[in-house]
CSV table of C-alpha atoms in Angstrom, one decimal:
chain,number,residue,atom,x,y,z
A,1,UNK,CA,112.5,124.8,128.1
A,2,UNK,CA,114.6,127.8,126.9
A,3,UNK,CA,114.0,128.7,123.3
A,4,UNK,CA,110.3,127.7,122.9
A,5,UNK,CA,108.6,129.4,119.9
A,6,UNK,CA,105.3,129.6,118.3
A,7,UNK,CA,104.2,129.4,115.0
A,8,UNK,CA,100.5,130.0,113.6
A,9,UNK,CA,98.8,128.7,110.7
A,10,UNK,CA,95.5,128.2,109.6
A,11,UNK,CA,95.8,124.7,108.9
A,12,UNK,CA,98.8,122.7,109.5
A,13,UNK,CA,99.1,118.9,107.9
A,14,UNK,CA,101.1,117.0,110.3
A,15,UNK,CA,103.0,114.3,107.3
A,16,UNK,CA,104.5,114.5,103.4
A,17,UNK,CA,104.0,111.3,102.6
A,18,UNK,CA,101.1,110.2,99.2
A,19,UNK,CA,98.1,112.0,101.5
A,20,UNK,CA,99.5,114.7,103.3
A,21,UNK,CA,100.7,116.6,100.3
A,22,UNK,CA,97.5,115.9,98.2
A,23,UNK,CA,95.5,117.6,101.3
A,24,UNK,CA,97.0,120.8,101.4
A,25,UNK,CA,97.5,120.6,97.3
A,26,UNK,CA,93.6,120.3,97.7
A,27,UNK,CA,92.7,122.5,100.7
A,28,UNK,CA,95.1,125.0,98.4
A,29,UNK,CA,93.2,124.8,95.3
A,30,UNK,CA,90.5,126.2,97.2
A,31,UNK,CA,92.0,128.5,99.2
A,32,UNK,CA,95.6,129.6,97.7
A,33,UNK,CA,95.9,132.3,100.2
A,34,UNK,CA,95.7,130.4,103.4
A,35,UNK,CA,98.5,130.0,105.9
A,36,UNK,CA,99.4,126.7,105.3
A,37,UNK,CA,102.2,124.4,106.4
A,38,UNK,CA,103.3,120.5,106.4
A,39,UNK,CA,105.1,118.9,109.2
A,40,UNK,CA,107.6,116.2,107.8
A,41,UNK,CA,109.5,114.4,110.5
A,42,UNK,CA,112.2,113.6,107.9
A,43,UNK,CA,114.6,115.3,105.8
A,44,UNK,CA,112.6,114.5,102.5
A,45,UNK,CA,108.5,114.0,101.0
A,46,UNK,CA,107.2,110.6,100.2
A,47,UNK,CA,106.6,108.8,103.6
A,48,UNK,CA,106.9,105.3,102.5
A,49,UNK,CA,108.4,106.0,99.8
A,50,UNK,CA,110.8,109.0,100.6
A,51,UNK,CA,114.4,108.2,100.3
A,52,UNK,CA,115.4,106.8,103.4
A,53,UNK,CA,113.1,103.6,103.0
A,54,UNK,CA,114.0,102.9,99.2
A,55,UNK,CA,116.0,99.7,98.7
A,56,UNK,CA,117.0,98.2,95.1
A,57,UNK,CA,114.2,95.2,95.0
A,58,UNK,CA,111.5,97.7,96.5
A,59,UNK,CA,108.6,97.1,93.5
A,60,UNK,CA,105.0,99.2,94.4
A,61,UNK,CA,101.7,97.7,94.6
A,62,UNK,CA,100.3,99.5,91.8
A,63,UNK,CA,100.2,100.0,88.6
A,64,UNK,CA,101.9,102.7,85.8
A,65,UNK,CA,98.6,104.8,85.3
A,66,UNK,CA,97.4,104.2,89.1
A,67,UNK,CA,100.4,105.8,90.7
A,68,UNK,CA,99.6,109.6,89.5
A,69,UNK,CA,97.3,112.3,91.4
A,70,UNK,CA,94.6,113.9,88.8
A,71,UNK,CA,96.7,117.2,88.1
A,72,UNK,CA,100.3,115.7,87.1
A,73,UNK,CA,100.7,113.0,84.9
A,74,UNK,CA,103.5,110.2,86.3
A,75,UNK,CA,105.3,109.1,82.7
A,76,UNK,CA,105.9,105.6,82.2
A,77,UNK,CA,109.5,104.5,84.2
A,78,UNK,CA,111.5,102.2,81.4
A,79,UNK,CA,111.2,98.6,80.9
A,80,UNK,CA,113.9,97.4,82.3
A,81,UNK,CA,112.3,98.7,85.5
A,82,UNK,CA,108.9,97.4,85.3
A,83,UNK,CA,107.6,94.3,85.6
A,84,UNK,CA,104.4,93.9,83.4
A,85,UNK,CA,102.5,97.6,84.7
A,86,UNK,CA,104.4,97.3,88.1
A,87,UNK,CA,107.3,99.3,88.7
A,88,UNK,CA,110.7,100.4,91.0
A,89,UNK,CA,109.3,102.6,94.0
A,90,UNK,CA,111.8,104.8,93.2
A,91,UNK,CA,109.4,106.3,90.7
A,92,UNK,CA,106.8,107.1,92.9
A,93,UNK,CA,109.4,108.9,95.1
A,94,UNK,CA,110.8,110.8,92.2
A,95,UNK,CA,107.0,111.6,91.2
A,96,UNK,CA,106.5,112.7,94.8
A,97,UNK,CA,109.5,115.2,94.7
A,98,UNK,CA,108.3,116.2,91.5
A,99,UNK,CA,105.2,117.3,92.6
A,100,UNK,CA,106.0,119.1,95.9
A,101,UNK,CA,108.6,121.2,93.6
A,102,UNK,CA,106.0,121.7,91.0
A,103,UNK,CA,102.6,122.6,92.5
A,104,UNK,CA,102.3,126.2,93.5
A,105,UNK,CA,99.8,128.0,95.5
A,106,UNK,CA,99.9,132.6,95.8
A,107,UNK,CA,103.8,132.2,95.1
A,108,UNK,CA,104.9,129.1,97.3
A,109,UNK,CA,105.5,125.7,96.3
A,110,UNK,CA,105.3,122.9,98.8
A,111,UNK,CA,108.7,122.6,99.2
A,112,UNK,CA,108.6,126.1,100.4
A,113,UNK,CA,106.0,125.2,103.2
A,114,UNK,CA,107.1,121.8,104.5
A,115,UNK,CA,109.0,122.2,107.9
A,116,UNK,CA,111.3,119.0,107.7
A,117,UNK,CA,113.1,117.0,110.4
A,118,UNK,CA,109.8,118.1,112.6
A,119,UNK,CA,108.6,115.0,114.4
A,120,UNK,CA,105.3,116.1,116.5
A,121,UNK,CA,106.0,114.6,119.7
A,122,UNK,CA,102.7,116.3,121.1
A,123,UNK,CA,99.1,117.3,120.2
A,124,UNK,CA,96.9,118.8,122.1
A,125,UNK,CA,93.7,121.4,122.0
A,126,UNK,CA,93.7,124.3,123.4
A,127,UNK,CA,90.6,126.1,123.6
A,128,UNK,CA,89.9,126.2,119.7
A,129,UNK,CA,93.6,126.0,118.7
A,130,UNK,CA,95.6,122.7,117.8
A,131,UNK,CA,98.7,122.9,119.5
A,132,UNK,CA,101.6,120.7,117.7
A,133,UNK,CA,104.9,120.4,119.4
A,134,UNK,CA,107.9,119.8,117.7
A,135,UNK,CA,111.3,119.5,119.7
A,136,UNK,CA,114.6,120.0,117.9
A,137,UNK,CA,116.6,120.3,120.4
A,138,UNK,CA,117.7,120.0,124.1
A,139,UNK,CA,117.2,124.0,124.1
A,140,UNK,CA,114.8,124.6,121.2
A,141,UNK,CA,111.1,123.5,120.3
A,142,UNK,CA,108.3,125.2,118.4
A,143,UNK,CA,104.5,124.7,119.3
A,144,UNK,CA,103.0,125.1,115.7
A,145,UNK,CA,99.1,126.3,116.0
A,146,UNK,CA,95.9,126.1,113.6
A,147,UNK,CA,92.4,126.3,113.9
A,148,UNK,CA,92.4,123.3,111.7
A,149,UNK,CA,94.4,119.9,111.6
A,150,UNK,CA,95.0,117.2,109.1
A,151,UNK,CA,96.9,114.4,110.1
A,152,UNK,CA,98.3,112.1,108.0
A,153,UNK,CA,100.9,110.4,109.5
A,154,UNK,CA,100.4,106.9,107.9
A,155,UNK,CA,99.8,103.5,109.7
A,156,UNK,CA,103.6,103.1,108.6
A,157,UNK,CA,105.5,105.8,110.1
A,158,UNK,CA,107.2,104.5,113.2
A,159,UNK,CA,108.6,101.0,113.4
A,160,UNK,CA,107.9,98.4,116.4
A,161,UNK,CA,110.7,98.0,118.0
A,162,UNK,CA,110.5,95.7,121.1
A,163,UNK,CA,113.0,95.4,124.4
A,164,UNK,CA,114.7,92.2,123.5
A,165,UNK,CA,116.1,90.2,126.4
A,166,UNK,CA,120.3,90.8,126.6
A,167,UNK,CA,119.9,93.5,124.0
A,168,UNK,CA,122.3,95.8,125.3
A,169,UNK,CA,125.1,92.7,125.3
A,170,UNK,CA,124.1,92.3,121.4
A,171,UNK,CA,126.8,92.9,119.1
A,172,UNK,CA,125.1,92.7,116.1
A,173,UNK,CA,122.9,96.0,114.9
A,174,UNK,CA,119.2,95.6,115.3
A,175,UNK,CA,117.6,96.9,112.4
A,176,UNK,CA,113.7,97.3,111.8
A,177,UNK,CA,112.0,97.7,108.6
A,178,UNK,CA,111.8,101.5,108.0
A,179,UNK,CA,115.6,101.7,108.3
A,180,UNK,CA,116.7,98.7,106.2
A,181,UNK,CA,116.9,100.9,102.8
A,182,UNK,CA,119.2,103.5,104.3
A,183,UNK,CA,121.4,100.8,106.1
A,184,UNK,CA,122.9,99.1,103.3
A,185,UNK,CA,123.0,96.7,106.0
A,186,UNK,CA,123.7,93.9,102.8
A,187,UNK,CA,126.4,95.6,101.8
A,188,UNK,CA,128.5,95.4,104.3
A,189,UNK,CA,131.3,92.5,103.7
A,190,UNK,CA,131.0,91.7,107.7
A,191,UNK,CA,127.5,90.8,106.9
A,192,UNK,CA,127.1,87.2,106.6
A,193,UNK,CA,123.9,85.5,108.9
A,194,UNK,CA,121.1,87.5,109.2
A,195,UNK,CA,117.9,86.8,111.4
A,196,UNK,CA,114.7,88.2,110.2
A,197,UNK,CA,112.1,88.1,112.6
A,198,UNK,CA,108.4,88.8,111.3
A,199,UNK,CA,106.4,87.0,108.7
A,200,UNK,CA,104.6,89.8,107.1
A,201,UNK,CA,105.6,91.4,103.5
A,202,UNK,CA,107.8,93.7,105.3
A,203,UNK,CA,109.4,90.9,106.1
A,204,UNK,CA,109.3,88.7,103.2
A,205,UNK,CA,110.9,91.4,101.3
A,206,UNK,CA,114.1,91.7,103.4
A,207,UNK,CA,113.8,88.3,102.7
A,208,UNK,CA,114.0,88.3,99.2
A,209,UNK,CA,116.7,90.5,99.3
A,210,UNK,CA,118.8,88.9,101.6
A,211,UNK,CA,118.8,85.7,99.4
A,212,UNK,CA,119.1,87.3,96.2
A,213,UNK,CA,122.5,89.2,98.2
A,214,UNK,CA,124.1,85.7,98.8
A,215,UNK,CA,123.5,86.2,102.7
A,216,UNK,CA,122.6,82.9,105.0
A,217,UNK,CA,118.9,83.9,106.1
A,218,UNK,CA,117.0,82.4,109.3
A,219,UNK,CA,114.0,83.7,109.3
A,220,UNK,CA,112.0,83.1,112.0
A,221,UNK,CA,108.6,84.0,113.4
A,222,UNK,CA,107.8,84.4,117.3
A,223,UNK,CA,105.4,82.0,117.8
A,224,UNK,CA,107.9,79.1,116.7
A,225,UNK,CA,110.7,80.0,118.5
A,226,UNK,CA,112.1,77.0,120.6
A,227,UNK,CA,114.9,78.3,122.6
A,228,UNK,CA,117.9,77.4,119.5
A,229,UNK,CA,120.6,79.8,119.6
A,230,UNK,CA,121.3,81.3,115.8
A,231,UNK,CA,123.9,83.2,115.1
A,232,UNK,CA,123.8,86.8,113.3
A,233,UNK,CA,125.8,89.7,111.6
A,234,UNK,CA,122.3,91.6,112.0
A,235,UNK,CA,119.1,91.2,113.3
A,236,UNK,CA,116.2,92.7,110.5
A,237,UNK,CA,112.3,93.5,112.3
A,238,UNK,CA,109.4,93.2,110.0
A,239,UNK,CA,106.6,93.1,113.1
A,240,UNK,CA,105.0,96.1,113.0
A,241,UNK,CA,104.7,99.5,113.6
A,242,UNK,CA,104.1,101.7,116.5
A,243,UNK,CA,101.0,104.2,116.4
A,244,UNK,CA,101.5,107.9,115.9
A,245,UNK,CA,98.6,108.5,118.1
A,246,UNK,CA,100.6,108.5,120.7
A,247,UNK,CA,101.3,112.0,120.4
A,248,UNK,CA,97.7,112.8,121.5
A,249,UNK,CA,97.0,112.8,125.3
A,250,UNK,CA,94.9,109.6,126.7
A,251,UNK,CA,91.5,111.9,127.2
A,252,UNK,CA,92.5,113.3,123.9
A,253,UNK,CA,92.6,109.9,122.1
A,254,UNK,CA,89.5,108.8,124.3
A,255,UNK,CA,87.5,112.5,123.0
A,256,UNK,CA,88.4,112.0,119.4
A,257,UNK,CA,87.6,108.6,119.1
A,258,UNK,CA,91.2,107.4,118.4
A,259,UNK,CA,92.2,103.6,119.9
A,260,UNK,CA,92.4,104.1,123.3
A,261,UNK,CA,92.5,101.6,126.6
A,262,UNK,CA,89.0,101.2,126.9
A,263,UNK,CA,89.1,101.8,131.2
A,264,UNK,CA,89.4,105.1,129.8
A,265,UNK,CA,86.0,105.0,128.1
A,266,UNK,CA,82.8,105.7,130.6
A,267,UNK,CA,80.5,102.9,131.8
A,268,UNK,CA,77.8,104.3,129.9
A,269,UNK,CA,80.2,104.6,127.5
A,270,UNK,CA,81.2,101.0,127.0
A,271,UNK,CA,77.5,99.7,127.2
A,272,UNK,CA,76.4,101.7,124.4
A,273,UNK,CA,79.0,100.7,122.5
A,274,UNK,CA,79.1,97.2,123.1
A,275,UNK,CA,75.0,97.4,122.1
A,276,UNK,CA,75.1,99.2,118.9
A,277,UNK,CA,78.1,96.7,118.0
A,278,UNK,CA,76.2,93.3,118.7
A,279,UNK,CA,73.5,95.2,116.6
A,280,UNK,CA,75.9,95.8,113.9
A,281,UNK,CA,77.4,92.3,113.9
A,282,UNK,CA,73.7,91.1,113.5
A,283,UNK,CA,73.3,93.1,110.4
A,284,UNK,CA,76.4,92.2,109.1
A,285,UNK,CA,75.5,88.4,109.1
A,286,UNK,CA,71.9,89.0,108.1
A,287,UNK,CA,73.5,90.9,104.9
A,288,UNK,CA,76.4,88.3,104.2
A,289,UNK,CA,75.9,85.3,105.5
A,290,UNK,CA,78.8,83.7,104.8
A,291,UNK,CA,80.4,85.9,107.4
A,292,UNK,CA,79.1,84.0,110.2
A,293,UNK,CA,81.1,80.6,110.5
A,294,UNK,CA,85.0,82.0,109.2
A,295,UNK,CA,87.7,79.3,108.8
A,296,UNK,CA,89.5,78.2,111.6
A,297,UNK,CA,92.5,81.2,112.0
A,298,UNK,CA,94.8,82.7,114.3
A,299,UNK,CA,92.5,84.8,116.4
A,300,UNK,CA,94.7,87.7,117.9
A,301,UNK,CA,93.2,90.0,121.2
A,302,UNK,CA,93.6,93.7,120.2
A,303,UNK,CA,94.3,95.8,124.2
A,304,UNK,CA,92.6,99.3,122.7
A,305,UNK,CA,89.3,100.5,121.5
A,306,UNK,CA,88.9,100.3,117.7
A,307,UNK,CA,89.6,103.8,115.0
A,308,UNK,CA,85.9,105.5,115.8
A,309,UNK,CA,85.9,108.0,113.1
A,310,UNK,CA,82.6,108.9,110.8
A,311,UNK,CA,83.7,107.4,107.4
A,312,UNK,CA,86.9,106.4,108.7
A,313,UNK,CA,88.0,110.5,108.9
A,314,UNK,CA,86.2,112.6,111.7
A,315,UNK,CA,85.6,112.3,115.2
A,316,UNK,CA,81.9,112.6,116.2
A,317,UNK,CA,82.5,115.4,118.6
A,318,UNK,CA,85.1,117.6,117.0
A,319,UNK,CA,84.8,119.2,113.5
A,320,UNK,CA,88.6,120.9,113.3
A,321,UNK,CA,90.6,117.7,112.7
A,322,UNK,CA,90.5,114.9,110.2
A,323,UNK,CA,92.9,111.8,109.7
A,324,UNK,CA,93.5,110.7,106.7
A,325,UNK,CA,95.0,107.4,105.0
A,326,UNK,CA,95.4,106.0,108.5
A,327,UNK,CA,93.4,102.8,106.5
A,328,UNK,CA,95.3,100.1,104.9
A,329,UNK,CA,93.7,99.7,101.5
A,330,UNK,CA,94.3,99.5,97.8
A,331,UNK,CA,95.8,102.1,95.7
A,332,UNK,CA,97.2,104.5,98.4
A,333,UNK,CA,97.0,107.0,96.2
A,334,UNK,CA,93.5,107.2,94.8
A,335,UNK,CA,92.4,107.0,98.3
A,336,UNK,CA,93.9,109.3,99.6
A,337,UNK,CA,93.0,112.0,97.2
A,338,UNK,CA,89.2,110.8,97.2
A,339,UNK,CA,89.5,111.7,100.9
A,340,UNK,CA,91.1,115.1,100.6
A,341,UNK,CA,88.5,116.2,97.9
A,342,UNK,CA,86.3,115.1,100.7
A,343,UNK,CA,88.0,117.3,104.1
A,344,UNK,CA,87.9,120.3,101.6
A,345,UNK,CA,84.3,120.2,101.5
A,346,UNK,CA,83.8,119.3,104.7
A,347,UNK,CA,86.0,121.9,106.6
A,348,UNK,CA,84.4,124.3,104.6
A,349,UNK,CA,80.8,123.2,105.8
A,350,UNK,CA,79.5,121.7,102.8
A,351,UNK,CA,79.4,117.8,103.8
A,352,UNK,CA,75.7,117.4,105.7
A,353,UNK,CA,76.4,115.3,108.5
A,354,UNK,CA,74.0,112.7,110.0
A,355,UNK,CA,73.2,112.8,113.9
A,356,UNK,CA,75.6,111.7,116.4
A,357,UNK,CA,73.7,108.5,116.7
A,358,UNK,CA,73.5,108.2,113.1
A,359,UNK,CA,77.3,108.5,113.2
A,360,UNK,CA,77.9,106.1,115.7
A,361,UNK,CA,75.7,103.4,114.9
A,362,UNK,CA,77.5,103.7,111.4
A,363,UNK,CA,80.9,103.5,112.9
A,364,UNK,CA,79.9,100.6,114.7
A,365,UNK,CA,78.3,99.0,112.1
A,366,UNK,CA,81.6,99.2,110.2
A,367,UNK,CA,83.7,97.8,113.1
A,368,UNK,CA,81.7,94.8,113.6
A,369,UNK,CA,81.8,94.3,109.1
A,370,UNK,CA,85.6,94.5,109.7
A,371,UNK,CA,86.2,92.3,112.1
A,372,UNK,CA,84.4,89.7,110.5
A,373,UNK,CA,85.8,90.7,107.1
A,374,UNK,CA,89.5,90.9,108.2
A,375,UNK,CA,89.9,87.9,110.3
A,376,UNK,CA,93.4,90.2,112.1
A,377,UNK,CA,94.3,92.4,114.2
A,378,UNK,CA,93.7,94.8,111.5
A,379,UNK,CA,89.8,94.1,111.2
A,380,UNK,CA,89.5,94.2,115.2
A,381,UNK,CA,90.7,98.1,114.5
A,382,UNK,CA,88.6,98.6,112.2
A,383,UNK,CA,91.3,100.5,109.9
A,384,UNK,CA,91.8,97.7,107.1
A,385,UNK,CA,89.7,98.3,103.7
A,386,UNK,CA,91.9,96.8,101.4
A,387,UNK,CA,88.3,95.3,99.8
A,388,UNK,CA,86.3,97.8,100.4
A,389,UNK,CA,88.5,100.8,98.6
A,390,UNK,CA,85.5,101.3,95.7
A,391,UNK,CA,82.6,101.7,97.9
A,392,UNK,CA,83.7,103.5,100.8
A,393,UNK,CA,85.4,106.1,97.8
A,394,UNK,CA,82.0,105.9,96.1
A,395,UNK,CA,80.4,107.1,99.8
A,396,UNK,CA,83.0,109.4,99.7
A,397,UNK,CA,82.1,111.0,96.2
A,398,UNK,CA,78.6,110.7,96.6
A,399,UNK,CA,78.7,113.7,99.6
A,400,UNK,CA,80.9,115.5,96.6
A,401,UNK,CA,77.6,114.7,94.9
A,402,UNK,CA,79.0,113.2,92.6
A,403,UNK,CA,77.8,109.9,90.9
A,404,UNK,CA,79.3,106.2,92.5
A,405,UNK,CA,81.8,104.2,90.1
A,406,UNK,CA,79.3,101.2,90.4
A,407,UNK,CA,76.4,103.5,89.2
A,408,UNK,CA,78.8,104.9,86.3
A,409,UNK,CA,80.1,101.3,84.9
A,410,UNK,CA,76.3,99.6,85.3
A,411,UNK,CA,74.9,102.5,83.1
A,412,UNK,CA,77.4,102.4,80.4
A,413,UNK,CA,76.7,97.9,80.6
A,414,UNK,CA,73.2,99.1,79.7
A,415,UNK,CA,74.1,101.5,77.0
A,416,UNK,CA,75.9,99.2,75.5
A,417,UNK,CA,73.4,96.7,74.8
């Protein structure tokens, strides 16, 4: 391709979303002078809650006092746009701005090192270099390099989008989730009937807001369908998202530990995991009990290996690349800077790791917890924590060596009696 450039860094953060700009605000604290840039694939910062995905009855998940990173303060939004502590998302993406305009490192803010409208449609190592690959153009792309990678593209980057059967002779626009803020879709006076297909809160928000607009909703979900014809003005997706991983090669998926068709993985390879697993689903039973006979539930077949990263970040066998906030937990926010205090330390070799077996046998001890923990898909991948957020941040913070939240709240019970 004419017009192919590169660009080196020493560490390049492939997202600008909650983690991606609290890992390289952290990697900067402790090294202000490195070469460091931020690969947004939109125009603006936020991720979830950049611009383009805001809608009027978007509320967060968390709290006024939760929402803030430790070194800028998010003031309280008014009243009239709270609900009890909860809030409008549109604070957290004003906060967001705020701080990539704010926080400055040897004379560059963030705003000044994000390269926007760069979607990395490739990743790949080359020797010791990362090699990302953004294409702008029919006649232009840049391969960004680094010694070091963080990606933190988010489990809700890329919408699912699925090949629906006389598509092309649909009249109606098809609209999934991450687009339905920017659409104004609603507002249209053509817009009468809507379908929503999807039964998740993705879906149940669109929902909301269709009713509260005055529009005639069917919402359906696919496992009820029974061949009734229904017309629309639009047809909204709430079913999922599509992984960015697939910007890594198969053997680089399958090296890293990333999900992966598991043909890919070694014969050897599958037995040992398999073992350590049924040993880890033993454990898991012996230690909570009531894990062992689940209610009856939907049980959905995941096609790909689980996430097998040590504590959920790094792959066993490759030390120059971490991925972050790829879990679906809690407060987004506290987690993800937990885990960038935590990629500091250990890029800069002060995390001891255990053995490889150690590592595994701990990554497969959490998959087989998850999957009995999360009766979904989502436990199956072993990338759903939503219960777990205190002690794996506590695991976290105790390599920082720094002393566990459960440790800290028992001793001040006892001083206080």
């Amino acid at each position: 391709m004419a017009g192919t450039r590169e660009s080196e860094y020493d560490l390049i953060v492939i997202g600008a979303g909650i983690a991606g700009l609290v890992a390289a605000q952290r990697w900067l604290d402790s090294h202000p002078t490195s070469k460091t840039t931020l690969l947004e694939k939109t125009q603006r910062v936020g991720g979830v809650f950049g611009r383009r995905r805001l809608y009027p009855d978007f509320y967060t998940q968390w709290t006024v006092g939760l929402a803030e990173f430790a070194d800028l303060r998010m003031p309280r939004p008014p009243e009239e746009n709270c609900i009890k502590d909860f809030f409008r998302a549109k604070y957290t993406m004003k906060y967001l701005e705020e701080y990539a305009a704010k926080m400055s490192h040897n004379g560059k803010t963030f705003k000044e090192r994000i390269i926007s409208d760069s979607d990395v449609t490739s990743v790949e190592k080359v020797y010791d270099t990362w090699h990302d690959t953004c294409i702008y153009s029919e006649n232009e792309k840049t391969i960004y390099t680094a010694e070091r990678m963080v990606v933190a593209a988010g489990e809700h980057d890329s919408p699912y989008i699925p090949e629906l059967e006389g598509q092309e002779d649909f009249a109606a626009p098809i609209i999934p989730f991450a687009n339905f803020g920017a659409s104004n879709i609603l507002s249209a006076p053509n817009t009468r009937q809507v379908i929503i297909v999807g039964a998740g809160k993705s879906s149940a928000d669109m929902f909301y807001k269709s009713v509260r607009a005055g529009r005639q909703v069917t919402w359906t979900v696919n496992h009820l369908r029974n061949g009734e014809e229904v017309p629309c003005d639009a047809l909204l997706l709430g079913i999922g998202w599509r992984s960015y991983t697939t910007s890594f090669s198969e053997d680089t998926a399958t090296r890293l530990g990333l999900p992966h068709d598991p043909a890919l993985d070694s014969p050897e390879a599958r037995s040992k995991w398999k073992t350590i697993e049924a040993e880890g689903d033993a454990a898991t039973i012996k230690r909570f009990p009531l894990l062992a006979a689940p209610p009856p539930y939907a049980r959905k077949t995941i096609s790909l290996t689980p996430w097998r990263l040590y504590n959920g970040i790094v792959p066993v066998d490759d030390h120059s690349i971490v991925f972050i906030n790829h879990f679906i937990s809690e407060n987004m926010m506290y987690f993800a800077e937990v885990q960038a205090m935590w990629i500091v330390a250990y890029f800069d070799g002060n995390i001891t790791l255990p053995s490889r077996n150690a590592m595994e046998n701990d990554i497969a001890h959490w998959k087989a917890y998850s999957k009995r923990r999360y009766l979904s898909s989502h436990g199956q991948s072993a990338n759903f924590r939503t219960f777990d957020l205190v002690p794996h941040t506590d695991n976290l913070l105790s390599g920082l060596g720094s002393q566990n939240l459960g440790e800290a709240v028992g001793k001040q019970c006892v001083e206080c009696e």
